[in-house]
Tab-separated table of N, CA and C in Angstrom:
chain	number	residue	atom	x	y	z
A	1	UNK	N	0.871	-1.210	-0.019
A	1	UNK	CA	0.028	-0.023	0.058
A	1	UNK	C	0.855	1.222	-0.031
A	2	UNK	N	0.262	2.391	-0.281
A	2	UNK	CA	0.996	3.637	-0.304
A	2	UNK	C	1.660	4.014	1.092
A	3	UNK	N	0.917	3.579	2.116
A	3	UNK	CA	1.422	3.731	3.448
A	3	UNK	C	2.632	3.069	3.713
A	4	UNK	N	2.793	1.887	3.137
A	4	UNK	CA	3.981	1.025	3.541
A	4	UNK	C	5.261	1.389	2.683
A	5	UNK	N	5.191	2.363	1.826
A	5	UNK	CA	6.296	2.659	1.013
A	5	UNK	C	7.102	3.908	1.380
A	6	UNK	N	6.514	4.697	2.333
A	6	UNK	CA	7.188	5.975	2.719
A	6	UNK	C	7.572	5.917	4.140
A	7	UNK	N	8.660	6.520	4.317
A	7	UNK	CA	9.188	6.740	5.756
A	7	UNK	C	9.597	8.221	5.899
A	8	UNK	N	9.075	8.944	6.718
A	8	UNK	CA	9.280	10.313	6.917
A	8	UNK	C	9.986	10.519	8.161
A	9	UNK	N	11.290	11.189	8.190
A	9	UNK	CA	11.948	11.446	9.426
A	9	UNK	C	11.945	12.887	9.732
A	10	UNK	N	11.649	13.261	11.014
A	10	UNK	CA	11.687	14.599	11.496
A	10	UNK	C	12.593	14.762	12.601
A	11	UNK	N	13.388	15.852	12.589
A	11	UNK	CA	14.185	16.243	13.743
A	11	UNK	C	14.129	17.664	13.837
A	12	UNK	N	13.923	18.183	15.020
A	12	UNK	CA	13.882	19.749	15.162
A	12	UNK	C	15.118	20.078	15.977
A	13	UNK	N	15.393	21.367	16.006
A	13	UNK	CA	16.588	22.021	16.570
A	13	UNK	C	17.855	21.449	15.867
A	14	UNK	N	17.628	20.955	14.640
A	14	UNK	CA	18.788	20.390	13.946
A	14	UNK	C	18.491	20.398	12.410
A	15	UNK	N	18.918	19.524	11.693
A	15	UNK	CA	18.779	19.450	10.283
A	15	UNK	C	18.672	17.972	9.800
A	16	UNK	N	18.210	17.791	8.571
A	16	UNK	CA	18.126	16.537	8.033
A	16	UNK	C	19.485	15.758	7.999
A	17	UNK	N	20.633	16.496	8.170
A	17	UNK	CA	21.821	15.792	8.148
A	17	UNK	C	22.086	14.803	9.372
A	18	UNK	N	21.164	14.961	10.349
A	18	UNK	CA	21.232	13.979	11.499
A	18	UNK	C	20.822	12.600	11.086
A	19	UNK	N	20.131	12.508	9.958
A	19	UNK	CA	19.592	11.250	9.520
A	19	UNK	C	20.588	10.470	8.415
A	20	UNK	N	21.658	11.038	8.218
A	20	UNK	CA	22.567	10.660	7.195
A	20	UNK	C	23.028	9.130	7.310
A	21	UNK	N	23.078	8.684	8.548
A	21	UNK	CA	23.538	7.310	8.750
A	21	UNK	C	22.379	6.285	8.715
A	22	UNK	N	21.166	6.765	8.552
A	22	UNK	CA	19.986	5.934	8.569
A	22	UNK	C	19.369	5.816	7.215
A	23	UNK	N	19.568	6.776	6.363
A	23	UNK	CA	18.866	6.855	5.052
A	23	UNK	C	19.090	5.694	4.198
A	24	UNK	N	20.338	5.246	4.020
A	24	UNK	CA	20.610	4.212	3.152
A	24	UNK	C	19.875	2.833	3.615
A	25	UNK	N	19.985	2.583	4.885
A	25	UNK	CA	19.309	1.367	5.422
A	25	UNK	C	17.839	1.376	5.299
A	26	UNK	N	17.162	2.531	5.460
A	26	UNK	CA	15.743	2.750	5.388
A	26	UNK	C	15.367	2.619	3.898
A	27	UNK	N	16.235	3.199	3.052
A	27	UNK	CA	15.920	3.290	1.625
A	27	UNK	C	15.876	1.896	0.984
A	28	UNK	N	16.472	0.922	1.548
A	28	UNK	CA	16.445	-0.509	1.050
A	28	UNK	C	14.954	-0.955	1.026
A	29	UNK	N	14.070	-0.390	1.883
A	29	UNK	CA	12.743	-0.961	1.918
A	29	UNK	C	11.670	0.138	1.706
A	30	UNK	N	12.011	1.451	1.855
A	30	UNK	CA	11.062	2.493	1.891
A	30	UNK	C	11.537	3.585	0.932
A	31	UNK	N	10.659	4.426	0.511
A	31	UNK	CA	10.951	5.746	-0.082
A	31	UNK	C	11.101	6.626	1.137
A	32	UNK	N	12.226	7.302	1.294
A	32	UNK	CA	12.518	8.037	2.457
A	32	UNK	C	12.481	9.564	2.204
A	33	UNK	N	11.810	10.227	3.053
A	33	UNK	CA	11.787	11.702	2.946
A	33	UNK	C	12.212	12.161	4.353
A	34	UNK	N	13.246	12.976	4.339
A	34	UNK	CA	13.776	13.540	5.616
A	34	UNK	C	13.577	15.071	5.575
A	35	UNK	N	12.826	15.588	6.671
A	35	UNK	CA	12.304	16.871	6.671
A	35	UNK	C	13.146	17.740	7.557
A	36	UNK	N	13.421	18.933	6.920
A	36	UNK	CA	13.917	20.070	7.775
A	36	UNK	C	12.755	20.892	8.174
A	37	UNK	N	12.402	20.918	9.462
A	37	UNK	CA	11.259	21.752	9.915
A	37	UNK	C	11.525	23.162	9.706
A	38	UNK	N	10.456	24.034	9.653
A	38	UNK	CA	10.651	25.466	9.432
A	38	UNK	C	11.625	26.106	10.440
A	39	UNK	N	12.596	26.810	9.996
A	39	UNK	CA	13.490	27.482	10.817
A	39	UNK	C	14.871	26.755	11.033
A	40	UNK	N	14.870	25.427	10.561
A	40	UNK	CA	16.088	24.640	10.666
A	40	UNK	C	16.494	24.073	9.308
A	41	UNK	N	17.870	23.736	9.296
A	41	UNK	CA	18.398	23.169	8.152
A	41	UNK	C	18.065	23.960	6.867
A	42	UNK	N	17.578	23.269	5.821
A	42	UNK	CA	17.249	23.881	4.616
A	42	UNK	C	16.044	24.770	4.617
A	43	UNK	N	15.338	24.774	5.665
A	43	UNK	CA	14.133	25.542	5.799
A	43	UNK	C	14.341	26.711	6.708
A	44	UNK	N	15.511	26.967	7.030
A	44	UNK	CA	15.652	28.235	7.845
A	44	UNK	C	15.413	29.444	7.127
A	45	UNK	N	14.974	30.476	7.722
A	45	UNK	CA	14.668	31.722	7.169
A	45	UNK	C	13.382	31.821	6.376
A	46	UNK	N	12.685	30.716	6.147
A	46	UNK	CA	11.484	30.642	5.383
A	46	UNK	C	10.263	31.180	6.173
A	47	UNK	N	10.157	30.775	7.498
A	47	UNK	CA	9.155	31.237	8.496
A	47	UNK	C	9.623	30.864	9.741
A	48	UNK	N	9.170	31.577	10.770
A	48	UNK	CA	9.621	31.186	12.104
A	48	UNK	C	8.991	29.839	12.541
A	49	UNK	N	9.760	29.111	13.350
A	49	UNK	CA	9.217	27.739	13.831
A	49	UNK	C	8.152	28.122	14.838
A	50	UNK	N	6.996	27.367	14.689
A	50	UNK	CA	5.921	27.432	15.667
A	50	UNK	C	5.515	25.995	15.960
A	51	UNK	N	5.808	25.546	17.136
A	51	UNK	CA	5.602	24.142	17.529
A	51	UNK	C	4.179	23.734	17.430
A	52	UNK	N	3.256	24.473	17.779
A	52	UNK	CA	1.847	24.140	17.704
A	52	UNK	C	1.359	24.057	16.289
A	53	UNK	N	1.997	24.703	15.404
A	53	UNK	CA	1.527	24.509	13.914
A	53	UNK	C	2.277	23.414	13.162
A	54	UNK	N	3.263	22.834	13.725
A	54	UNK	CA	4.176	21.913	12.972
A	54	UNK	C	3.465	20.682	12.498
A	55	UNK	N	2.724	20.066	13.308
A	55	UNK	CA	2.018	18.731	12.910
A	55	UNK	C	1.120	19.023	11.667
A	56	UNK	N	0.333	20.092	11.775
A	56	UNK	CA	-0.639	20.482	10.667
A	56	UNK	C	0.157	20.815	9.379
A	57	UNK	N	1.247	21.449	9.597
A	57	UNK	CA	2.093	21.864	8.384
A	57	UNK	C	2.642	20.545	7.857
A	58	UNK	N	3.099	19.648	8.606
A	58	UNK	CA	3.579	18.433	8.091
A	58	UNK	C	2.513	17.540	7.323
A	59	UNK	N	1.309	17.582	7.924
A	59	UNK	CA	0.141	16.915	7.206
A	59	UNK	C	-0.094	17.585	5.820
A	60	UNK	N	-0.061	18.906	5.903
A	60	UNK	CA	-0.390	19.576	4.631
A	60	UNK	C	0.727	19.350	3.563
A	61	UNK	N	1.975	19.279	4.010
A	61	UNK	CA	3.061	19.015	3.138
A	61	UNK	C	2.889	17.633	2.492
A	62	UNK	N	2.554	16.590	3.345
A	62	UNK	CA	2.293	15.340	2.868
A	62	UNK	C	1.194	15.281	1.805
A	63	UNK	N	0.083	16.030	2.049
A	63	UNK	CA	-0.932	16.153	1.074
A	63	UNK	C	-0.435	16.772	-0.245
A	64	UNK	N	0.254	17.840	-0.117
A	64	UNK	CA	0.691	18.573	-1.314
A	64	UNK	C	1.610	17.752	-2.208
A	65	UNK	N	2.417	16.943	-1.624
A	65	UNK	CA	3.390	16.122	-2.507
A	65	UNK	C	2.800	14.732	-2.785
A	66	UNK	N	1.605	14.441	-2.352
A	66	UNK	CA	1.002	13.161	-2.631
A	66	UNK	C	1.365	11.974	-1.817
A	67	UNK	N	1.651	12.118	-0.524
A	67	UNK	CA	1.926	11.136	0.405
A	67	UNK	C	0.622	10.880	1.249
A	68	UNK	N	-0.166	9.865	0.904
A	68	UNK	CA	-1.493	9.838	1.636
A	68	UNK	C	-1.174	9.437	3.182
A	69	UNK	N	-0.235	8.623	3.443
A	69	UNK	CA	0.151	8.277	4.721
A	69	UNK	C	1.516	7.572	4.738
A	70	UNK	N	2.191	7.567	5.758
A	70	UNK	CA	3.483	7.059	5.886
A	70	UNK	C	3.915	6.497	7.249
A	71	UNK	N	5.044	5.774	7.256
A	71	UNK	CA	5.621	5.435	8.560
A	71	UNK	C	6.327	6.769	8.988
A	72	UNK	N	6.093	7.181	10.131
A	72	UNK	CA	6.744	8.404	10.655
A	72	UNK	C	7.739	8.141	11.738
A	73	UNK	N	8.881	8.712	11.643
A	73	UNK	CA	9.974	8.489	12.540
A	73	UNK	C	10.260	9.923	13.055
A	74	UNK	N	10.248	10.090	14.300
A	74	UNK	CA	10.580	11.432	14.845
A	74	UNK	C	11.654	11.405	15.993
A	75	UNK	N	12.523	12.216	15.964
A	75	UNK	CA	13.667	12.387	16.893
A	75	UNK	C	13.478	13.656	17.682
A	76	UNK	N	13.754	13.565	18.954
A	76	UNK	CA	13.702	14.805	19.817
A	76	UNK	C	12.506	15.594	19.684
A	77	UNK	N	12.549	16.883	19.341
A	77	UNK	CA	11.331	17.678	19.137
A	77	UNK	C	10.512	17.095	17.970
A	78	UNK	N	11.301	16.615	16.979
A	78	UNK	CA	10.607	16.026	15.860
A	78	UNK	C	9.721	14.877	16.363
A	79	UNK	N	10.119	14.126	17.339
A	79	UNK	CA	9.372	13.042	17.976
A	79	UNK	C	8.010	13.597	18.581
A	80	UNK	N	8.126	14.737	19.235
A	80	UNK	CA	6.999	15.291	19.848
A	80	UNK	C	5.945	15.740	18.669
A	81	UNK	N	6.541	16.237	17.601
A	81	UNK	CA	5.657	16.673	16.523
A	81	UNK	C	5.115	15.484	15.789
A	82	UNK	N	5.893	14.413	15.619
A	82	UNK	CA	5.386	13.123	15.039
A	82	UNK	C	4.235	12.518	15.834
A	83	UNK	N	4.338	12.600	17.175
A	83	UNK	CA	3.284	12.123	18.052
A	83	UNK	C	2.034	13.019	17.941
A	84	UNK	N	2.229	14.341	17.798
A	84	UNK	CA	1.096	15.187	17.503
A	84	UNK	C	0.411	14.800	16.207
A	85	UNK	N	1.256	14.540	15.167
A	85	UNK	CA	0.787	14.160	13.855
A	85	UNK	C	-0.112	12.993	13.990
A	86	UNK	N	0.334	12.002	14.682
A	86	UNK	CA	-0.414	10.652	14.832
A	86	UNK	C	-1.663	10.925	15.610
A	87	UNK	N	-1.569	11.858	16.601
A	87	UNK	CA	-2.874	12.043	17.331
A	87	UNK	C	-3.885	13.025	16.590
A	88	UNK	N	-3.420	13.932	15.899
A	88	UNK	CA	-4.288	14.914	15.184
A	88	UNK	C	-4.666	14.462	13.826
A	89	UNK	N	-3.727	13.722	13.136
A	89	UNK	CA	-4.108	13.301	11.731
A	89	UNK	C	-3.666	11.727	11.640
A	90	UNK	N	-4.463	10.950	12.270
A	90	UNK	CA	-4.158	9.513	12.281
A	90	UNK	C	-4.199	8.929	10.876
A	91	UNK	N	-4.928	9.524	10.037
A	91	UNK	CA	-5.013	8.961	8.630
A	91	UNK	C	-3.759	9.084	7.800
A	92	UNK	N	-2.874	9.904	8.373
A	92	UNK	CA	-1.484	10.164	7.668
A	92	UNK	C	-0.392	9.242	8.184
A	93	UNK	N	-0.645	8.563	9.273
A	93	UNK	CA	0.456	7.931	9.950
A	93	UNK	C	0.137	6.342	9.949
A	94	UNK	N	0.880	5.488	9.290
A	94	UNK	CA	0.787	4.002	9.332
A	94	UNK	C	1.407	3.509	10.551
A	95	UNK	N	2.662	3.797	10.849
A	95	UNK	CA	3.365	3.447	11.976
A	95	UNK	C	4.125	4.581	12.537
A	96	UNK	N	4.338	4.640	13.832
A	96	UNK	CA	5.046	5.832	14.466
A	96	UNK	C	6.232	5.197	15.234
A	97	UNK	N	7.379	5.880	14.957
A	97	UNK	CA	8.648	5.487	15.727
A	97	UNK	C	9.084	6.754	16.400
A	98	UNK	N	9.193	6.692	17.760
A	98	UNK	CA	9.706	7.849	18.497
A	98	UNK	C	11.063	7.589	18.988
A	99	UNK	N	12.079	8.319	18.597
A	99	UNK	CA	13.465	8.131	19.002
A	99	UNK	C	13.894	9.243	19.893
A	100	UNK	N	13.984	8.939	21.240
A	100	UNK	CA	14.333	9.968	22.213
A	100	UNK	C	13.487	11.182	22.097
A	101	UNK	N	12.126	11.001	21.960
A	101	UNK	CA	11.251	12.077	21.702
A	101	UNK	C	11.228	13.102	22.804
A	102	UNK	N	11.179	14.393	22.510
A	102	UNK	CA	11.118	15.348	23.587
A	102	UNK	C	9.586	15.268	24.125
A	103	UNK	N	9.610	15.528	25.440
A	103	UNK	CA	8.300	15.460	26.097
A	103	UNK	C	8.303	16.731	27.004
A	104	UNK	N	7.273	17.613	26.845
A	104	UNK	CA	7.187	18.661	27.780
A	104	UNK	C	7.240	18.232	29.209
A	105	UNK	N	7.892	18.917	30.007
A	105	UNK	CA	8.064	18.565	31.398
A	105	UNK	C	7.269	19.427	32.331
A	106	UNK	N	6.710	18.861	33.406
A	106	UNK	CA	6.096	19.682	34.438
A	106	UNK	C	7.033	20.789	34.933
A	107	UNK	N	6.579	21.813	35.318
A	107	UNK	CA	7.459	22.964	35.734
A	107	UNK	C	8.469	22.632	36.786
A	108	UNK	N	8.141	21.734	37.730
A	108	UNK	CA	8.980	21.360	38.823
A	108	UNK	C	10.141	20.515	38.440
A	109	UNK	N	10.125	19.901	37.239
A	109	UNK	CA	11.197	18.955	36.886
A	109	UNK	C	12.187	19.637	35.782
A	110	UNK	N	11.900	20.760	35.371
A	110	UNK	CA	12.658	21.334	34.290
A	110	UNK	C	14.100	21.756	34.569
A	111	UNK	N	14.311	22.236	35.751
A	111	UNK	CA	15.762	22.606	36.129
A	111	UNK	C	16.531	21.311	36.312
A	112	UNK	N	16.085	20.258	36.891
A	112	UNK	CA	16.797	19.042	37.158
A	112	UNK	C	17.087	18.360	35.763
A	113	UNK	N	16.130	18.495	34.869
A	113	UNK	CA	16.336	17.867	33.507
A	113	UNK	C	17.472	18.523	32.751
A	114	UNK	N	17.434	19.931	32.860
A	114	UNK	CA	18.466	20.737	32.154
A	114	UNK	C	19.839	20.432	32.767
A	115	UNK	N	20.013	20.251	33.979
A	115	UNK	CA	21.236	19.930	34.729
A	115	UNK	C	21.695	18.460	34.208
A	116	UNK	N	20.784	17.530	34.109
A	116	UNK	CA	21.072	16.177	33.789
A	116	UNK	C	21.583	16.155	32.250
A	117	UNK	N	20.842	16.956	31.379
A	117	UNK	CA	21.209	16.973	30.060
A	117	UNK	C	22.639	17.603	29.888
A	118	UNK	N	22.936	18.597	30.639
A	118	UNK	CA	24.258	19.189	30.625
A	118	UNK	C	25.339	18.201	30.991
A	119	UNK	N	25.036	17.341	32.067
A	119	UNK	CA	26.121	16.453	32.478
A	119	UNK	C	26.315	15.324	31.327
A	120	UNK	N	25.171	14.994	30.741
A	120	UNK	CA	25.250	13.853	29.753
A	120	UNK	C	25.884	14.163	28.483
A	121	UNK	N	26.105	15.567	28.190
A	121	UNK	CA	26.787	16.043	27.014
A	121	UNK	C	28.184	15.504	26.947
A	122	UNK	N	28.810	15.156	28.084
A	122	UNK	CA	30.183	14.791	28.171
A	122	UNK	C	30.358	13.406	27.380
A	123	UNK	N	29.329	12.704	27.247
A	123	UNK	CA	29.397	11.467	26.523
A	123	UNK	C	29.056	11.509	24.991
A	124	UNK	N	28.829	12.705	24.535
A	124	UNK	CA	28.525	12.933	23.168
A	124	UNK	C	29.805	12.891	22.247
A	125	UNK	N	29.823	12.048	21.213
A	125	UNK	CA	31.077	11.995	20.375
A	125	UNK	C	31.398	13.381	19.801
A	126	UNK	N	32.648	13.661	19.706
A	126	UNK	CA	33.013	15.021	19.229
A	126	UNK	C	32.499	15.308	17.805
A	127	UNK	N	32.473	14.324	16.865
A	127	UNK	CA	31.873	14.559	15.630
A	127	UNK	C	30.496	14.914	15.721
A	128	UNK	N	29.661	14.323	16.528
A	128	UNK	CA	28.314	14.712	16.629
A	128	UNK	C	28.193	16.107	17.351
A	129	UNK	N	28.987	16.373	18.268
A	129	UNK	CA	29.072	17.794	18.903
A	129	UNK	C	29.275	18.762	17.860
A	130	UNK	N	30.137	18.527	16.906
A	130	UNK	CA	30.341	19.408	15.809
A	130	UNK	C	29.158	19.638	14.923
A	131	UNK	N	28.457	18.601	14.625
A	131	UNK	CA	27.235	18.735	13.859
A	131	UNK	C	26.122	19.470	14.676
A	132	UNK	N	26.049	19.196	15.945
A	132	UNK	CA	25.077	19.909	16.795
A	132	UNK	C	25.330	21.335	16.826
A	133	UNK	N	26.658	21.669	17.033
A	133	UNK	CA	26.973	23.016	17.106
A	133	UNK	C	26.677	23.871	15.740
A	134	UNK	N	27.155	23.135	14.623
A	134	UNK	CA	26.992	23.732	13.264
A	134	UNK	C	25.435	23.998	13.014
A	135	UNK	N	24.670	22.979	13.292
A	135	UNK	CA	23.144	23.165	13.075
A	135	UNK	C	22.612	24.263	13.868
A	136	UNK	N	23.046	24.358	15.115
A	136	UNK	CA	22.557	25.407	16.077
A	136	UNK	C	22.916	26.753	15.630
A	137	UNK	N	24.202	26.895	15.140
A	137	UNK	CA	24.550	28.158	14.610
A	137	UNK	C	23.853	28.537	13.312
A	138	UNK	N	23.552	27.619	12.409
A	138	UNK	CA	22.875	27.914	11.216
A	138	UNK	C	21.453	28.292	11.463
A	139	UNK	N	20.791	27.666	12.427
A	139	UNK	CA	19.461	27.931	12.829
A	139	UNK	C	19.350	29.374	13.465
A	140	UNK	N	20.430	29.611	14.251
A	140	UNK	CA	20.506	30.972	14.906
A	140	UNK	C	19.953	30.885	16.323
A	141	UNK	N	20.516	31.702	17.122
A	141	UNK	CA	20.128	31.693	18.601
A	141	UNK	C	18.646	31.973	18.868
A	142	UNK	N	18.006	32.893	18.059
A	142	UNK	CA	16.630	33.237	18.195
A	142	UNK	C	15.830	31.998	17.887
A	143	UNK	N	16.033	31.200	16.868
A	143	UNK	CA	15.210	30.043	16.602
A	143	UNK	C	15.397	28.976	17.558
A	144	UNK	N	16.644	28.703	18.025
A	144	UNK	CA	16.934	27.674	18.908
A	144	UNK	C	16.225	28.089	20.256
A	145	UNK	N	16.368	29.293	20.802
A	145	UNK	CA	15.718	29.765	22.018
A	145	UNK	C	14.245	29.650	21.950
A	146	UNK	N	13.720	30.193	20.825
A	146	UNK	CA	12.275	30.060	20.665
A	146	UNK	C	11.826	28.537	20.666
A	147	UNK	N	12.355	27.755	19.995
A	147	UNK	CA	11.992	26.312	19.841
A	147	UNK	C	12.071	25.635	21.238
A	148	UNK	N	13.166	25.969	22.033
A	148	UNK	CA	13.270	25.401	23.370
A	148	UNK	C	12.293	25.848	24.218
A	149	UNK	N	12.008	27.125	24.217
A	149	UNK	CA	10.941	27.699	25.104
A	149	UNK	C	9.539	27.142	24.697
A	150	UNK	N	9.323	26.845	23.484
A	150	UNK	CA	7.972	26.344	23.059
A	150	UNK	C	7.896	24.852	23.511
A	151	UNK	N	8.927	24.068	23.434
A	151	UNK	CA	8.700	22.741	23.925
A	151	UNK	C	8.663	22.706	25.453
A	152	UNK	N	9.389	23.613	26.112
A	152	UNK	CA	9.355	23.632	27.592
A	152	UNK	C	7.931	24.016	28.017
A	153	UNK	N	7.439	24.968	27.354
A	153	UNK	CA	6.093	25.496	27.837
A	153	UNK	C	4.821	24.812	27.156
A	154	UNK	N	5.103	23.838	26.321
A	154	UNK	CA	4.126	23.075	25.681
A	154	UNK	C	3.284	22.276	26.766
A	155	UNK	N	2.052	21.874	26.434
A	155	UNK	CA	1.258	21.202	27.387
A	155	UNK	C	1.825	19.839	27.607
A	156	UNK	N	2.255	19.539	28.855
A	156	UNK	CA	2.758	18.172	29.128
A	156	UNK	C	1.736	17.099	29.138
A	157	UNK	N	0.435	17.392	29.033
A	157	UNK	CA	-0.643	16.573	29.093
A	157	UNK	C	-1.232	16.223	27.727
A	158	UNK	N	-0.334	16.295	26.652
A	158	UNK	CA	-0.826	16.015	25.362
A	158	UNK	C	-1.443	14.590	25.440
A	159	UNK	N	-2.577	14.301	24.780
A	159	UNK	CA	-3.236	13.023	24.912
A	159	UNK	C	-2.660	12.043	23.998
A	160	UNK	N	-1.647	11.437	24.432
A	160	UNK	CA	-0.955	10.357	23.739
A	160	UNK	C	-1.903	9.168	23.628
A	161	UNK	N	-2.896	9.058	24.482
A	161	UNK	CA	-3.826	7.946	24.468
A	161	UNK	C	-4.705	7.934	23.247
A	162	UNK	N	-4.702	9.034	22.468
A	162	UNK	CA	-5.580	8.974	21.269
A	162	UNK	C	-4.847	8.462	20.027
A	163	UNK	N	-3.551	8.153	20.256
A	163	UNK	CA	-2.631	7.561	19.125
A	163	UNK	C	-3.066	6.010	19.022
A	164	UNK	N	-3.646	5.671	17.801
A	164	UNK	CA	-4.065	4.401	17.621
A	164	UNK	C	-3.209	3.547	16.703
A	165	UNK	N	-2.181	4.214	16.057
A	165	UNK	CA	-1.347	3.397	15.201
A	165	UNK	C	-0.226	2.728	15.884
A	166	UNK	N	0.321	1.637	15.434
A	166	UNK	CA	1.348	0.892	16.072
A	166	UNK	C	2.503	1.957	16.316
A	167	UNK	N	3.041	1.935	17.578
A	167	UNK	CA	3.991	2.863	18.052
A	167	UNK	C	5.163	2.188	18.578
């Protein structure tokens, strides 16, 4: 079916370059689309990133290029957006894969999480740190700051229970 032939990857606060090690393996079985969300990668400067609009924009993009539904893979904030897509537009998602998906935190846990994330950065390979820094510089501090604040202040009670596709 058309659903089983496409795999869409989303990552936010980054670029499609983060998927470079996965594309060939996925392309053996699927038509692969890797998305740069607005404000990031090849889509920077087109429009400001708005987290609450991202799932609807992704659904509209799929419609405009003729992808009725696809397997959706989301990483980090892209995982949050992929889950929103599955909840709000279930007809567009065949299967959902969340890779270290960002989850809005209750206010009382945010500072501890930020400290933990900072400590864990020491385990990040230098080559990936370079990619992370380059993508952050390309997106610009305003976009990164805005995206981080949007995910931090997003509703932590998003109804994941409405997702009916295999996840």
